[in-house]
XYZ file of C-alpha atoms in Angstrom:
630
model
C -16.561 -4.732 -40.782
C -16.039 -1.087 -40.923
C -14.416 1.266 -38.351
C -17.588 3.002 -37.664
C -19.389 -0.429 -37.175
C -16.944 -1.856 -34.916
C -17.198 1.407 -32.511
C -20.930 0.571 -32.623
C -20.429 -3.244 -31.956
C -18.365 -1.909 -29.152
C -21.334 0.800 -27.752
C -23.196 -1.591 -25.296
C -24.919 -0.624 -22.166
C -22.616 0.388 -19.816
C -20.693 2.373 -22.303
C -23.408 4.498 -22.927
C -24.768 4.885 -19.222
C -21.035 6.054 -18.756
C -20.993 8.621 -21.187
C -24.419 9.860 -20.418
C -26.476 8.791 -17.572
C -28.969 5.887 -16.714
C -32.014 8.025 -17.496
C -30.633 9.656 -20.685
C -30.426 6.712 -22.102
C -33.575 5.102 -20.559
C -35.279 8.801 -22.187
C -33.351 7.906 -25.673
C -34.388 4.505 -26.272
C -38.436 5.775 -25.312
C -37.949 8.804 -28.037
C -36.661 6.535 -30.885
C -39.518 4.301 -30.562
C -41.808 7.164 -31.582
C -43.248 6.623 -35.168
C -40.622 9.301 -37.291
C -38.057 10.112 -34.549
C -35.446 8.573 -37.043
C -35.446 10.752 -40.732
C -32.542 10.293 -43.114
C -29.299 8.210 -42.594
C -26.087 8.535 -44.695
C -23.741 6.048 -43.222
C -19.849 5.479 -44.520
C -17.085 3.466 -43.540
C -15.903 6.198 -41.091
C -18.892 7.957 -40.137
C -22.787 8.395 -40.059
C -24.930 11.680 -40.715
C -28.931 11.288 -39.366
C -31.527 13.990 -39.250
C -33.461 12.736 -35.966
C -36.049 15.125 -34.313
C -35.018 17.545 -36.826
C -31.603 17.939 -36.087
C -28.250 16.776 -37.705
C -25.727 14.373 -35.870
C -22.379 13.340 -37.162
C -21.205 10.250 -35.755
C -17.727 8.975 -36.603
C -15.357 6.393 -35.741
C -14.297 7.729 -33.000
C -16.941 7.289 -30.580
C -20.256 8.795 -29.648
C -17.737 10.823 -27.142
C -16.800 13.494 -30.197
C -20.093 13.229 -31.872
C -22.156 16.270 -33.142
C -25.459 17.488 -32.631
C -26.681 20.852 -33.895
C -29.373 20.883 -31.126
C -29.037 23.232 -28.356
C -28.188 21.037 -25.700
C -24.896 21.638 -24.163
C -22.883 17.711 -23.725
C -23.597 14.911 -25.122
C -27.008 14.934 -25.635
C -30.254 12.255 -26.411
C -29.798 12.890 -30.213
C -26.782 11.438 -30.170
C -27.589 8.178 -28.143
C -30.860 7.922 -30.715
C -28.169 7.452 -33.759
C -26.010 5.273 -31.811
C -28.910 2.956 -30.746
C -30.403 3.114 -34.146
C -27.246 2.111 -36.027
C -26.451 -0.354 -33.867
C -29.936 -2.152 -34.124
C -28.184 -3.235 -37.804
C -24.527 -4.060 -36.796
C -23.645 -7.838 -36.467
C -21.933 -9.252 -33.125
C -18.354 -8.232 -33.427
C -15.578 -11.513 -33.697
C -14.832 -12.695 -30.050
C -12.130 -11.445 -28.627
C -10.990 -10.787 -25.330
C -13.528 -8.856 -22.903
C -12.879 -5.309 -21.830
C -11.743 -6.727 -18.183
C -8.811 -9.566 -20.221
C -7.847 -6.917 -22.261
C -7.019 -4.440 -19.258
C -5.448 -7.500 -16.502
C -2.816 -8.667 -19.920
C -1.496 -4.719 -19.828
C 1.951 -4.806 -17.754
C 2.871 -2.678 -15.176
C 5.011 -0.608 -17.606
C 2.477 0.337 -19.425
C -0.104 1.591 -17.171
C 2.535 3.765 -16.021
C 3.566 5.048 -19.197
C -0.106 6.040 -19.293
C -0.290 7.661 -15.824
C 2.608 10.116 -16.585
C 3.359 12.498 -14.340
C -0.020 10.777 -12.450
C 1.744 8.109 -11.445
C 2.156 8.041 -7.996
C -1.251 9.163 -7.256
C -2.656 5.994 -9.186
C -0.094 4.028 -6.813
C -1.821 5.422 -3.731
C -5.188 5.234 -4.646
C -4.487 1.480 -5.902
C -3.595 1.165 -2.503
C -6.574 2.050 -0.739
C -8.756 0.301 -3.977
C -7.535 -3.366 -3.316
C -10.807 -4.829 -2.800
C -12.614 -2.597 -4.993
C -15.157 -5.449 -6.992
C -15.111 -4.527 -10.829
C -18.897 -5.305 -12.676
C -18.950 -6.838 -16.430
C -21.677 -5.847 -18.463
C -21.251 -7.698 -21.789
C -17.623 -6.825 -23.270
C -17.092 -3.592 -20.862
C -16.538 -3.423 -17.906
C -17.081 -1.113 -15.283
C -15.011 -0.457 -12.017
C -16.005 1.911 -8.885
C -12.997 2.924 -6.762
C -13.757 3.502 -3.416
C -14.270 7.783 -2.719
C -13.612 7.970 -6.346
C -15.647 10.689 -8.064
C -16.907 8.735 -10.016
C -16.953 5.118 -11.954
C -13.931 4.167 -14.897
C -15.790 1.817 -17.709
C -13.141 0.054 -20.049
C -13.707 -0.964 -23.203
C -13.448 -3.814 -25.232
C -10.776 -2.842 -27.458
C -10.284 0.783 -26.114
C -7.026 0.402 -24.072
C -6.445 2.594 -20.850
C -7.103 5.394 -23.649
C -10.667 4.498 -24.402
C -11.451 4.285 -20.984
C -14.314 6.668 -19.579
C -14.388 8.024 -16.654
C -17.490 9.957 -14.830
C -15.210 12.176 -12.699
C -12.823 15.495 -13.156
C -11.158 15.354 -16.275
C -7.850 16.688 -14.728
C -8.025 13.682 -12.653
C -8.903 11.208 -15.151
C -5.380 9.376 -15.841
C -4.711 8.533 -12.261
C -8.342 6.657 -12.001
C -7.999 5.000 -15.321
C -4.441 3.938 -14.060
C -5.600 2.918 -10.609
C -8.551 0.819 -11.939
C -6.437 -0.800 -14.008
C -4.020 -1.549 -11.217
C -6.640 -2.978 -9.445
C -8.267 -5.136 -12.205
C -4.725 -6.506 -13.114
C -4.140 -7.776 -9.231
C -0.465 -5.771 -9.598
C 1.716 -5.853 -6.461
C 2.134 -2.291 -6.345
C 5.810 -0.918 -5.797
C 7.007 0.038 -2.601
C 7.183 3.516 -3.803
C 4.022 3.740 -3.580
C 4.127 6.009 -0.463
C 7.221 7.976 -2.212
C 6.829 10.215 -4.949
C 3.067 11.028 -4.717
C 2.305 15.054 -3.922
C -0.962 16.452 -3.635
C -2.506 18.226 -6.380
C -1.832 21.988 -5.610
C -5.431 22.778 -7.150
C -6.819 20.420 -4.598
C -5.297 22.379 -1.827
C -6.521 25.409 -3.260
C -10.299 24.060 -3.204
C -9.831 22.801 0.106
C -8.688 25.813 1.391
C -11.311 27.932 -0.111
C -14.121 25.134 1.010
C -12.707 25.076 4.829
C -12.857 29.189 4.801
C -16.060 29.544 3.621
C -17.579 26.493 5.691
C -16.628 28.208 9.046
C -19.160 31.322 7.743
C -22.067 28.396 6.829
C -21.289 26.499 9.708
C -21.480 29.091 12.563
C -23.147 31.832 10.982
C -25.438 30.171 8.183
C -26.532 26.674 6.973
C -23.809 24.262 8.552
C -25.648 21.383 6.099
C -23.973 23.411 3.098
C -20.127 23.038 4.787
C -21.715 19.505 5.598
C -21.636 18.778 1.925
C -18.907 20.643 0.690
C -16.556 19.107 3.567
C -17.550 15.911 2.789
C -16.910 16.335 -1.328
C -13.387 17.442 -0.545
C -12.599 14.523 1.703
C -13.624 11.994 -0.503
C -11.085 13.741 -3.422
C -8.627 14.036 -1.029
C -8.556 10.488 -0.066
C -8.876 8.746 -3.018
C -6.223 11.470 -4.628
C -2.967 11.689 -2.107
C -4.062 12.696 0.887
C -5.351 10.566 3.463
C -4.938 12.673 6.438
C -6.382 15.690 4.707
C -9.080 13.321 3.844
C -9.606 12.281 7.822
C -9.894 16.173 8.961
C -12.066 17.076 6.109
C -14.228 13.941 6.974
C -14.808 14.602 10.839
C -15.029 18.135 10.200
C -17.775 17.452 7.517
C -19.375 14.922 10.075
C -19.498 17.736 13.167
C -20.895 20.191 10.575
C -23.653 17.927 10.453
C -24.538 17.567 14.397
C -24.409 21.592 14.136
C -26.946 21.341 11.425
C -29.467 18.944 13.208
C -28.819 20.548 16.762
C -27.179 17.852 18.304
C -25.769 17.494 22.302
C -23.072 16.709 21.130
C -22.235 19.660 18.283
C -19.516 22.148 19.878
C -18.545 25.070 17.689
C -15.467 26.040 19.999
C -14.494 22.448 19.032
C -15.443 22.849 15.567
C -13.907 25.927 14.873
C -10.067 23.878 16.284
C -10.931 21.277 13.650
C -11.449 23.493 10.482
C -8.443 25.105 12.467
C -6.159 22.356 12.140
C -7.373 21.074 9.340
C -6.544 24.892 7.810
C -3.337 24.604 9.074
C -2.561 20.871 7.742
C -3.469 22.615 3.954
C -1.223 25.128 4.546
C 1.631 22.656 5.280
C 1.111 20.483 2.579
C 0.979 23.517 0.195
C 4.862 24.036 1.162
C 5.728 20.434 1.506
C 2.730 18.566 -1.198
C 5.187 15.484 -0.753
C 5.939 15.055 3.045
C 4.328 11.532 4.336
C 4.287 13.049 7.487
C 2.177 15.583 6.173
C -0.086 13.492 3.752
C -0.507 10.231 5.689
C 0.645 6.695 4.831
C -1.642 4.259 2.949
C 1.103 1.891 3.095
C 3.993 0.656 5.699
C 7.444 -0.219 3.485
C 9.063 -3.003 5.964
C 12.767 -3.259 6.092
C 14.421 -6.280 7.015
C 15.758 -5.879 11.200
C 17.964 -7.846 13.609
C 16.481 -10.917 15.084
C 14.463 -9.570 18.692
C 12.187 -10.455 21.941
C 9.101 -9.430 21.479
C 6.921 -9.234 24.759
C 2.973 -9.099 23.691
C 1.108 -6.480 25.722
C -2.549 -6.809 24.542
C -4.719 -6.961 21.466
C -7.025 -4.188 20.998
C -9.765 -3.951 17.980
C -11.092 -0.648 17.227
C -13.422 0.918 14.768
C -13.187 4.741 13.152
C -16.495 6.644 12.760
C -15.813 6.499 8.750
C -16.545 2.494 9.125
C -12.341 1.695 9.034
C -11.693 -1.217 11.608
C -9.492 -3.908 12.838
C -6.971 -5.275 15.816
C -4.001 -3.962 17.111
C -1.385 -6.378 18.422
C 1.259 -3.920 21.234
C 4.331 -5.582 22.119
C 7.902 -4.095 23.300
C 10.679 -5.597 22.218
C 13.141 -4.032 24.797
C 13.895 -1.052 23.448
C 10.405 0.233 21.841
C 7.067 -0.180 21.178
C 6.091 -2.655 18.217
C 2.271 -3.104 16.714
C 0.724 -4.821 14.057
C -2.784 -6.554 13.178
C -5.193 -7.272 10.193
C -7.369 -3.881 9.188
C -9.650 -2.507 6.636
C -10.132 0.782 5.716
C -13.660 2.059 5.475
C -16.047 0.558 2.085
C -13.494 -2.444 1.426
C -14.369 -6.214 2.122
C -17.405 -5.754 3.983
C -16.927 -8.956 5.373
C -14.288 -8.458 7.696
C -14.515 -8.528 11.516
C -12.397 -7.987 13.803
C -13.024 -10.297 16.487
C -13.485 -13.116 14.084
C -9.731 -12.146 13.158
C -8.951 -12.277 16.485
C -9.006 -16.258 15.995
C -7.231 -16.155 12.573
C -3.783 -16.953 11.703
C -1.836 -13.914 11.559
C 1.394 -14.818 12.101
C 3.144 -17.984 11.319
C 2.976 -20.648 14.144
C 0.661 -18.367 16.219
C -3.070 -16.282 16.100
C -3.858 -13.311 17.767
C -5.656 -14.525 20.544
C -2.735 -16.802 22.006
C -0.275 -13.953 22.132
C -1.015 -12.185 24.546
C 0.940 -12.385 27.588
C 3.593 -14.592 25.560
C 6.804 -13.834 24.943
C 7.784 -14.891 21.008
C 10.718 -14.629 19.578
C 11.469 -13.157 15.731
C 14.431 -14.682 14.128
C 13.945 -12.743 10.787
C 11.505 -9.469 11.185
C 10.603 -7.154 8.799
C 9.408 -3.721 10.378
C 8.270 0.293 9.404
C 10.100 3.258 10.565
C 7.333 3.679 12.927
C 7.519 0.344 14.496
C 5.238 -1.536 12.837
C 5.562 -5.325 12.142
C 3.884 -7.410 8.225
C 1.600 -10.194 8.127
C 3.002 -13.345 8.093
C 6.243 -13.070 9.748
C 7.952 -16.305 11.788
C 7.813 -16.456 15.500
C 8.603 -18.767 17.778
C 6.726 -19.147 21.334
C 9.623 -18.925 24.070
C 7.890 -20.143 26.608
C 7.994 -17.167 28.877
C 5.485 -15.283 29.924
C 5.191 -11.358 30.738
C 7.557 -9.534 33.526
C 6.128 -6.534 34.616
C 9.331 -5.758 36.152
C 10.831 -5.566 32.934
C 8.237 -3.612 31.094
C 8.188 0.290 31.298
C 5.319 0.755 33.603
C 4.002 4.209 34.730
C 3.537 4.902 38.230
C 3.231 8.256 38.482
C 0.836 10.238 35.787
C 3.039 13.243 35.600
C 5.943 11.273 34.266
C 3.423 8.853 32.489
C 2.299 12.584 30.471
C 5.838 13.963 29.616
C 6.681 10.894 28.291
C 3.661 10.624 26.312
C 4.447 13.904 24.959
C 8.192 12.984 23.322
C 6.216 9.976 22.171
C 3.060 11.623 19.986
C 4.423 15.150 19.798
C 2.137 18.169 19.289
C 1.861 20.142 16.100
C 1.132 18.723 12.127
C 3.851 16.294 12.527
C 2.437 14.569 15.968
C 1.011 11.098 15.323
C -2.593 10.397 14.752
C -2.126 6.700 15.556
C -3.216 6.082 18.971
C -0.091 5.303 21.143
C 0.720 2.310 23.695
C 1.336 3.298 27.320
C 1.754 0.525 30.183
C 0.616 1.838 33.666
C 0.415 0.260 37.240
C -2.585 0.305 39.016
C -2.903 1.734 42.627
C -6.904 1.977 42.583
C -10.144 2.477 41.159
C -13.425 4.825 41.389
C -16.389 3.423 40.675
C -17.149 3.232 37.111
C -19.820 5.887 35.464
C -21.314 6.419 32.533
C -20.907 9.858 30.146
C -23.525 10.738 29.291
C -22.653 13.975 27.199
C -19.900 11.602 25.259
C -22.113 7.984 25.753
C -19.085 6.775 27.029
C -18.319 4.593 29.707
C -15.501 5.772 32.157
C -13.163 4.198 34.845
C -10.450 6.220 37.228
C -7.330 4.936 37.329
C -5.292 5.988 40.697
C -1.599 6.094 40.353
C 0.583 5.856 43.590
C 0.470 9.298 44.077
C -3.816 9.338 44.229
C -3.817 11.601 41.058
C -6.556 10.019 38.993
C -6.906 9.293 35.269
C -9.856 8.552 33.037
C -10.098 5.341 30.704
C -12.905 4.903 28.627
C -14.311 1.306 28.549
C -15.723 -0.405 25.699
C -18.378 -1.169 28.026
C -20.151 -1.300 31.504
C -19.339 -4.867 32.620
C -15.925 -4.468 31.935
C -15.956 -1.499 34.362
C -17.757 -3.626 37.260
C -15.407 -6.573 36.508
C -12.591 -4.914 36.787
C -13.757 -2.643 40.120
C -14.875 -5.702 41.968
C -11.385 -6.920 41.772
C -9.589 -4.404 41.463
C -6.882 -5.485 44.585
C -6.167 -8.486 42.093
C -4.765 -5.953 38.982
C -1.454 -5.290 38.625
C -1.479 -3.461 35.490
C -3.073 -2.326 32.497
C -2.247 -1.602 28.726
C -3.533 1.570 27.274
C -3.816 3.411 24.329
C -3.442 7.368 23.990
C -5.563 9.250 21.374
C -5.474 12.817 20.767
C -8.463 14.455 20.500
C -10.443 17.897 20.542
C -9.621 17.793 24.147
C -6.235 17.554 24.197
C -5.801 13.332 25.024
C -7.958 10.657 25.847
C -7.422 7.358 27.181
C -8.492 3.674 25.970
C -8.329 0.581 28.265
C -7.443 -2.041 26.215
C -5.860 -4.873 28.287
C -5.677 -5.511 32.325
C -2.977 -7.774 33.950
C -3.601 -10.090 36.839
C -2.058 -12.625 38.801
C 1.090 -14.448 38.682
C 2.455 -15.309 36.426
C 1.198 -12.616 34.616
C -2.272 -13.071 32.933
C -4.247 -10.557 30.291
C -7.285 -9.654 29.729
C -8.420 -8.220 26.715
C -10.738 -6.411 27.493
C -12.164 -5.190 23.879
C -12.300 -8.909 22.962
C -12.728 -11.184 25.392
C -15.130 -11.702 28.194
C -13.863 -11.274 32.131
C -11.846 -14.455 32.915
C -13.145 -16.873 35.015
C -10.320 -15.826 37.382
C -11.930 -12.667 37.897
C -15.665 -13.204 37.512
C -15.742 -15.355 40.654
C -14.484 -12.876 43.557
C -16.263 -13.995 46.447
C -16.738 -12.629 50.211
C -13.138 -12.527 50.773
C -12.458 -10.601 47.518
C -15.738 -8.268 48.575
C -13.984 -6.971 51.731
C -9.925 -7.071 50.081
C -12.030 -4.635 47.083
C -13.406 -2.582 49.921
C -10.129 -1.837 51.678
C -8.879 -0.543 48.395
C -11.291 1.813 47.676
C -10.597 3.416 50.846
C -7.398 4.654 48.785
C -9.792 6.796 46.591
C -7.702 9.065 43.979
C -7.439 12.545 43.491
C -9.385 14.446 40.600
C -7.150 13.927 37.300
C -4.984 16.469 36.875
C -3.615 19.149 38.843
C -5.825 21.722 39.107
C -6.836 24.514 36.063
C -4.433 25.537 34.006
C -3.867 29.013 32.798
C -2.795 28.689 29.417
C -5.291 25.939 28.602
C -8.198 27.581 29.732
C -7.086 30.793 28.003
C -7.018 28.995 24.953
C -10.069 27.695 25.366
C -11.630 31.579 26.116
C -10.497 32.506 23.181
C -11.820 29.875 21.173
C -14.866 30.518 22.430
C -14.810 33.854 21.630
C -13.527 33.878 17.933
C -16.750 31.379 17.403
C -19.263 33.893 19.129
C -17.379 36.988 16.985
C -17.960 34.617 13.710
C -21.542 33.979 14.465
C -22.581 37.367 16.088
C -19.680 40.248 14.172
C -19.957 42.485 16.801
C -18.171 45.491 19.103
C -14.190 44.292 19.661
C -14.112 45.106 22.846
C -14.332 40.636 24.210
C -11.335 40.347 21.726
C -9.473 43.653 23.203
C -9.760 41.869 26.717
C -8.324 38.556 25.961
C -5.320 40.405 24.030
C -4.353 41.978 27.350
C -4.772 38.647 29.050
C -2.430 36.956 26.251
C -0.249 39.712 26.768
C -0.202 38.703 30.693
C 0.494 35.340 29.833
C 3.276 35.915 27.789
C 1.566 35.305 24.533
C 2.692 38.040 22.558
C 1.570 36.446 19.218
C -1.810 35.930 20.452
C -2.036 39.028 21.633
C -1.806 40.822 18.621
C -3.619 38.528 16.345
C -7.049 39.473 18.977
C -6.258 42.806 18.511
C -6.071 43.065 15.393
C -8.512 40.631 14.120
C -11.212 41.039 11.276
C -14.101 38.579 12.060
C -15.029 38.535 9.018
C -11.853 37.424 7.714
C -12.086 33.275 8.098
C -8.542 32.882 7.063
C -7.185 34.842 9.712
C -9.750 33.732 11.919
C -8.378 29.890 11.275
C -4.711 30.524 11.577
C -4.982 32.740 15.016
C -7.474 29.206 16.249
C -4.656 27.088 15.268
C -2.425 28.763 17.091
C -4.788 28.475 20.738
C -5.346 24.624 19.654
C -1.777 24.603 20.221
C -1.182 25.890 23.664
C -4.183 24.185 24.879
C -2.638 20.836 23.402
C 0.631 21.508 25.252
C -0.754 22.696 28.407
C -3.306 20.024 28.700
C -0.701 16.991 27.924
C 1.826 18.329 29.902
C -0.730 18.440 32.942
């Protein structure tokens, strides 16, 4: 057979719908079967000339990929599907060999990454987030879809990593080949993975340019065009290096669309500090493209550590508006805070679910919803730099329960904050991971619903009657818990920062003694607590009497200068207008003690979103200190 009719033998389908489209080819195969379309054909070993429609296309060895076509059309146009589809009408079924898909799983690690190049630690990390990324066969090719890719990587039978196609950014096009091929081979990827991958500075530079421009559509124009541009940026950015970038370009994307449909719940103060941050987080990574702290981790490395106690505080599951879920296991182990649990990032194995994990083996000798409240011990762990703990570790179940006298309880919200504070930090570096606190409970307010947020809240009293918001994962977990509230002792909660400042998470309430748990995101109120009776009634009314304080400790200066001025660089953006607003709050900046702030509102050009950005950033700031050191 000759080269040019094994290329042909090698054309089918899916090759073709990946070099052109689904309806070029559909619009192809209806033209040739017009009476004439096909005139002349000189074929050779190495190449092909036809005249069809009236126009000349060369077609060599090569691939229908380098083709010619005198017609006008710019790319790879119908002409040139017409001669492949005609030639290959005569070309016999090529010798069996191995499919597209064996060819690619045989190829060593090695290899692929002699292919990736200088692309190969992008490849690693989006391998990483690709593991359950399903590849489709369609005859000898075959045809994989990474998830947030730009588009889909077809391989070949015969073509290599090479011949691959791939329906994205050509500048981009090694890393997906190499990460499909990762993924198709089943390759434990190297712990380096997280190591020596930096973010493409040209991404940064379209991000940049995309988050400057959207804060004009957004606020001034159509927010549905930063909508979509957001939202193409994050899903580069994810799949590329950058999963954090990826996160702020998503939810910023995501509140461009409430602004665009008008909804309650659409904030442009609070949009403008998340193009703000997200501004800032470019920035960063422009000066530091390789800092995990800046990029995100798609992967812990675990390290081998000394044998430990660990006490389990609660298991939590959660969900992220981009469809990522899973559990969280808390424990201390003395010293710190240790967490682990099964999770899935958002468009991978749809059929995961948390709670049915909750009654899988996790661990060896042990599942997820026996821990709690058990103290196991870990002859031989493995754990992260930031305290997290593998699958599949040994335990052993010592046969104690929880002490809350040995666990580091808050009493006292003040302290609870500050140390909340050295724990999650502030700026670009501060965790985004939601972070463990264990507090005592001294009372409860009667549980309401948000309904600006569609949240369901409960007040927390510490011994001091300051109060402190939780939000419940629903109402009958509020009402359980109130009606017996003289029975808790304790509680397990998680931390989040958000738009304003922190919010809080009940995800586990301790009772009796010894020490039970309820978790609360999982499991239904224990029978323990569902069957208060008369006596309980009247013990639950004598502690209400001890009704809490409003959270906090009255307004603060600096945060609700901050969040003045926010308001006002959003009103100057939509409406450009007279400076004298901005002259006002650079005097009260000055008064504060905000010199910096002071002169960026006095000299600021609305009109200039980059300046605009970096002067929000820096009021996101003292609003976020202010309001967590509160």
């Amino acid at each position: 057979m000759s080269a040019l009719r094994r290329m042909l033998a090698a054309q089918d389908e899916a090759v073709l719908v990946a070099l052109a489209s689904p309806g070029l080819l559909r619009r192809a195969g209806a033209a040739l079967a017009r009476p004439g379309a096909v005139g002349t054909v000189e074929e050779g070993p190495d190449r092909a000339v036809l005249r069809i429609e009236g126009f000349e296309v060369v077609l060599g060895a090569d691939g229908p990929g380098r083709a010619r076509c005198d017609c006008p059309a710019t790319g790879l146009c119908r002409h040139v599907l017409m001669a492949v589809l005609h030639l290959r009408e005569g070309t016999p079924a090529p010798v069996a060999g191995p499919s597209a898909r064996d060819g690619i799983a045989a190829l060593g690690l090695d290899e692929i990454e002699a292919f990736a190049g200088a692309d190969w630690p992008q490849a690693l990390r989006i391998a990483a987030l690709s593991g359950g990324a399903l590849p489709e066969e369609a005859g000898a090719s075959c045809v994989i879809l990474l998830p947030d890719a730009p588009g889909a990587v077809t391989f070949v039978a015969g073509g290599g990593l090479r011949g691959a196609l791939f329906k994205g950014p050509e500048g981009r096009r090694r890393r997906f080949v190499a990460a499909a091929a990762l993924v198709l081979g089943g390759h434990a990827l190297p712990e380096a993975a997280e190591a020596g991958a930096r973010v493409d500075p040209g991404l940064l530079d379209e991000a940049r340019e995309a988050v400057e421009s959207s804060l004009t559509h957004g606020l001034r124009g159509d927010p549905r065009l930063a909508q979509e541009r957001l939202f193409d940026l994050a899903v580069s950015a994810r799949a590329d290096a950058a999963p954090r970038l990826a996160a702020g370009l998503r939810a910023a994307a995501r509140h461009a669309g409430r602004l665009a449909q008008r909804d309650p719940e659409a904030d442009p103060p609070a949009w403008l500090a998340e193009l703000a941050e997200t501004h800032a987080l470019i920035r960063a990574l422009a000066g530091a493209p390789g800092d995990p702290a800046l990029t995100g981790q798609l992967r812990r490395a675990f390290e081998a550590a000394d044998p430990r106690d660990l006490a389990v505080l609660g298991v939590g599951q959660w969900r992220t508006p981009s469809g990522a879920r899973g559990l969280t296991i808390h424990g201390w182990d003395g010293a710190r805070f240790l967490s682990s649990g099964p999770a899935r990032a958002a468009g991978m194995d749809p059929g995961f679910r948390p709670r049915q994990a909750y009654g899988l083996a996790w661990w060896r000798n042990t599942i997820p919803n026996r821990m709690s409240g058990r103290v196991l011990h870990l002859p031989a762990p493995r754990m992260s730099a930031d305290g997290g703990l593998p699958e599949g570790i040994e335990v052993v179940d010592t046969g104690r329960g929880l002490a809350l006298d040995r666990l580091p309880l808050h009493d006292d919200w003040a302290q609870m904050r500050a140390d909340l504070v050295a724990r999650q930090g502030i700026g670009l570096r501060a965790t985004a991971r939601p972070v463990p606190v264990l507090i005592r409970i001294a009372g409860l307010v009667e549980p309401r619903f948000d309904a600006i947020r569609q949240r369901d809240l409960l007040e927390v009293a510490d011994t001091a009657g300051r109060g402190l918001l939780l939000e419940l994962p629903d109402a009958p977990c509020g009402k359980a818990a109130f009606a017996v509230q003289h029975r808790l002792t304790g509680a397990l909660i998680e931390a989040l920062r958000d738009g304003d400042g922190v919010s809080f998470r009940l995800i586990s309430l301790y009772f009796g003694e010894p020490v039970q748990v309820w978790n609360v995101t999982l499991d239904r109120a224990p029978h323990e607590l569902s069957q208060g009776g008369l006596l309980d009634r009247m013990r639950a009314g004598a502690h209400r009497l001890r009704r809490p304080a409003a959270d906090g400790t009255g307004p603060n200066r600096v945060a609700l200068f901050a969040d003045t001025g926010l308001r006002a660089l959003a009103d100057a953006v939509c409406v450009p207008g007279e400076a004298g607003p901005r002259k006002a709050l650079a005097a009260q900046a000055e008064a504060l003690g905000l010199t910096r702030i002071a002169r960026g509102f006095d000299r600021l050009d609305p009109r200039d979103g980059a300046a605009v950005l970096r002067l929000a950033w820096e009021l996101v700031l003292i609003r976020r200190a202010a309001q967590q050191g509160r």
